[in-house]
CSV table of C-alpha atoms in Angstrom, one decimal:
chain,number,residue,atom,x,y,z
A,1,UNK,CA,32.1,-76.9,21.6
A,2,UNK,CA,35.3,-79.3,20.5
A,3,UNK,CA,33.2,-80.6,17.4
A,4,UNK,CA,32.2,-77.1,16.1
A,5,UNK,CA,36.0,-76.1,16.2
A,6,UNK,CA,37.0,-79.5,14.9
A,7,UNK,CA,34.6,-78.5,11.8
A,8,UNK,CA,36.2,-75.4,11.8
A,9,UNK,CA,39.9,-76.4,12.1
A,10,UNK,CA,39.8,-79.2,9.5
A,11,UNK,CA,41.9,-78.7,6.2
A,12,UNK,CA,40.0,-81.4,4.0
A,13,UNK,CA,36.4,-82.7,4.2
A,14,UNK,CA,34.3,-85.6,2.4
A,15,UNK,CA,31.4,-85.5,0.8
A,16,UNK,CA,29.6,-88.6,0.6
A,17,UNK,CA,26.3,-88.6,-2.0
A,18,UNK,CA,23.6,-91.1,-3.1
A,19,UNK,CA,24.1,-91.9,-6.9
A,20,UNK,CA,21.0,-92.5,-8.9
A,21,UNK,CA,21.0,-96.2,-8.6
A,22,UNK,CA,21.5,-95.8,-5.0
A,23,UNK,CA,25.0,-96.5,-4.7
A,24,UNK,CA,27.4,-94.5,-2.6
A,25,UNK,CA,29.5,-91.7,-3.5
A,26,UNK,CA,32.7,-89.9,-1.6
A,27,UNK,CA,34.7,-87.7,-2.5
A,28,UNK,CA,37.4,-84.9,-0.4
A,29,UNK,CA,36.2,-81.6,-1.0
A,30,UNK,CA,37.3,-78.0,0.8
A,31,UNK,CA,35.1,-76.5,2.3
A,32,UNK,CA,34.0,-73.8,5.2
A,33,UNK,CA,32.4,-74.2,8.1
A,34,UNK,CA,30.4,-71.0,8.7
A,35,UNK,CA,27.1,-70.1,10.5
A,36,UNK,CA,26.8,-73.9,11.7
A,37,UNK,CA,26.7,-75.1,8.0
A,38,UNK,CA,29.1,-76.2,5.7
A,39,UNK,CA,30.1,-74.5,2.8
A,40,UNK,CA,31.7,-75.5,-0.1
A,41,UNK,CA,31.5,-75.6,-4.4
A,42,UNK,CA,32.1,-77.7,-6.9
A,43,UNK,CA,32.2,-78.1,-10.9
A,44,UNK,CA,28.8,-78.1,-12.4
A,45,UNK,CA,29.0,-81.6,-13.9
A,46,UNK,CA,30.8,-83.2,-11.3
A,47,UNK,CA,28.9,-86.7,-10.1
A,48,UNK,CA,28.5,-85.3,-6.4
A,49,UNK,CA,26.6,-82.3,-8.0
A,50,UNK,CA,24.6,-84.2,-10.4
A,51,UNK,CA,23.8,-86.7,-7.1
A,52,UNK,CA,22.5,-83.8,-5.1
A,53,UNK,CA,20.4,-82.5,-8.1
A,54,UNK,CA,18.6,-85.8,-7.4
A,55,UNK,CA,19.2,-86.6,-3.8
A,56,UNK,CA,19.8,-83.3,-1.7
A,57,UNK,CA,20.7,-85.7,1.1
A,58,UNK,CA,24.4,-85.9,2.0
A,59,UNK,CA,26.7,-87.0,4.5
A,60,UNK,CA,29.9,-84.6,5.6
A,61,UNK,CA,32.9,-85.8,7.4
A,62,UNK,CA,36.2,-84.3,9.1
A,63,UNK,CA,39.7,-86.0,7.5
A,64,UNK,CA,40.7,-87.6,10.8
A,65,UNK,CA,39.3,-90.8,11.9
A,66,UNK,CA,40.9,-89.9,15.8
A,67,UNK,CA,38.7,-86.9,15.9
A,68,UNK,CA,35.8,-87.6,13.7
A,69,UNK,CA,32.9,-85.1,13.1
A,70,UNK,CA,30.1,-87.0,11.0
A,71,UNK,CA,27.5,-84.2,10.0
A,72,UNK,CA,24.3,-85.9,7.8
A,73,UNK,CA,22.0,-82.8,6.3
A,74,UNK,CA,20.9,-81.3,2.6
A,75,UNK,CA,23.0,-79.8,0.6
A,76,UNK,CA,20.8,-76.5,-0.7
A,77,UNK,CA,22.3,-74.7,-3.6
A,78,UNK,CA,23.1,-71.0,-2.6
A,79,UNK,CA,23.3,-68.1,-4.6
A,80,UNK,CA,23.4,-65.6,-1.4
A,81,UNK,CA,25.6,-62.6,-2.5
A,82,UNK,CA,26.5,-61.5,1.4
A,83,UNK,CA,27.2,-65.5,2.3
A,84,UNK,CA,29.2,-66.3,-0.6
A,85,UNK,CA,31.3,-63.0,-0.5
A,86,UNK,CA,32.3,-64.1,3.4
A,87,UNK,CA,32.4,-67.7,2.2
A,88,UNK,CA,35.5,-66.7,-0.4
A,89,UNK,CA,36.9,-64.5,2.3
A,90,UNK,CA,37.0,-67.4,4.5
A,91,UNK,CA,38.4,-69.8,1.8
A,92,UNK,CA,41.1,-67.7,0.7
A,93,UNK,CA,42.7,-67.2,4.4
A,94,UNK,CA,42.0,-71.1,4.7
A,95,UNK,CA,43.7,-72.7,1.3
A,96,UNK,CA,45.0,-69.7,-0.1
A,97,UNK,CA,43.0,-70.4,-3.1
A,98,UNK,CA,40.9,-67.6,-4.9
A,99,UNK,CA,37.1,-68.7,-6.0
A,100,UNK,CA,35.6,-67.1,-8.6
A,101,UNK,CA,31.7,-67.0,-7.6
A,102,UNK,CA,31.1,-66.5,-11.3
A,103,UNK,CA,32.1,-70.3,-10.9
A,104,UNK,CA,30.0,-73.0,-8.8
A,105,UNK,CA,28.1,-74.6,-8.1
A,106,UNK,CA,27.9,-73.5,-4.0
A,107,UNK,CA,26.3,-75.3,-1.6
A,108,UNK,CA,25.1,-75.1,2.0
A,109,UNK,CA,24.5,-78.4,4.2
A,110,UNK,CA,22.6,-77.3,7.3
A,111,UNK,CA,23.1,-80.3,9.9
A,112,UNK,CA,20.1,-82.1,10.8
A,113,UNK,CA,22.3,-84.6,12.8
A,114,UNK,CA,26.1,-84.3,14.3
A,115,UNK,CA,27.8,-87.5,15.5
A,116,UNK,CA,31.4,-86.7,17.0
A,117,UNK,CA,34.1,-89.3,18.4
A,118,UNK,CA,36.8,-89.2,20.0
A,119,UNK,CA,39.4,-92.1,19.5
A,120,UNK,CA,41.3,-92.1,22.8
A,121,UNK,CA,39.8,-94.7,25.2
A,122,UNK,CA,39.7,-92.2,28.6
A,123,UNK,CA,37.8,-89.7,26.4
A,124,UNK,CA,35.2,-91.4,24.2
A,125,UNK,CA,32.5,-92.2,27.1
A,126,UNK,CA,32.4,-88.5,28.3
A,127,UNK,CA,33.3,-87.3,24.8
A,128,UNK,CA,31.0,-88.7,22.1
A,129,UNK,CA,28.2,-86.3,20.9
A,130,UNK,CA,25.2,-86.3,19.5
A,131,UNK,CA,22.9,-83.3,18.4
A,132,UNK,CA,19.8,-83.5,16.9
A,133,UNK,CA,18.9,-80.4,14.9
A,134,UNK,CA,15.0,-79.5,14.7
C-alpha cells in the first residue's frame, strides 16, 4: 500500500505531543517504521518524552507535505529485547547511526488512525486514505 511504503521510505518524521497545559508540541525525530508501528527514541528529559509520560496520545507525520502520511495513536514505552534489537538493525542501515539501547527512552505508536494525501490534483480523489484501526 503507497502509505505504508511512504512510512517506510521517509528519512525524517514529526512528532507532535500535548504539553501539560495543553499546548502543542512538534518536533523531527528519526524513526522506523516496523510491524505497522513506528519506532523511534528519544532523551529521557526531552519535553516530547515528558509530554507522553502525561499524554500517551501523539500525532506522527511523513516530512513531505506532497505525500503526507498523518498517523494519530499512543506512544507505549518498549523495553522488548527482540523488537529493539531489529529496531537498531533497521536504524543503522537507515541513518547510519549506531543506538545504544542502554540509551532511550524507545517508544512504539501503534496507529489507531492513518490519513494519507496525495498533492497532485489527478490523484487526490482516487488517492486519499483513510484507515481506521480497531
Amino acid at each position: 500500500i503507497w502509505a505504508r511504503e511512504v512510512l517506510e521510505k521517509s528519512r525524517n518524521y514529526w512528532i507532535s505531543t500535548i504539553c501539560p497545559d495543553g499546548g502543542p508540541h512538534s518536533v523531527p525525530v528519526w524513526g522506523i517504521w516496523m510491524d505497522d508501528s513506528f519506532v523511534f527514541s528519544s532523551g529521557a528529559k526531552s519535553r516530547k518524552v515528558r509530554n507522553l509520560a502525561g499524554e500517551p496520545r501523539c500525532v506522527i507525520t511523513n516530512e513531505s507535505g506532497a505525500e503526507a502520511v498523518i498517523v494519530e495513536g499512543i506512544a507505549v514505552e518498549t523495553t522488548d529485547r527482540t523488537l529493539l534489537e531489529r529496531f537498531k538493525k533497521l536504524y543503522y542501515a537507515k541513518y547510519e547511526w549506531e543506538l545504544d539501547l542502554a540509551n532511550g527512552p524507545f517508544f512504539v505508536v501503534k496507529p489507531d488512525k492513518v490519513l494519507a494525501f496525495i498533492e497532485h490534483s489527478n490523484q487526490f480523489t482516487t488517492t486519499a486514505t483513510r484507515w481506521k484501526f480497531a
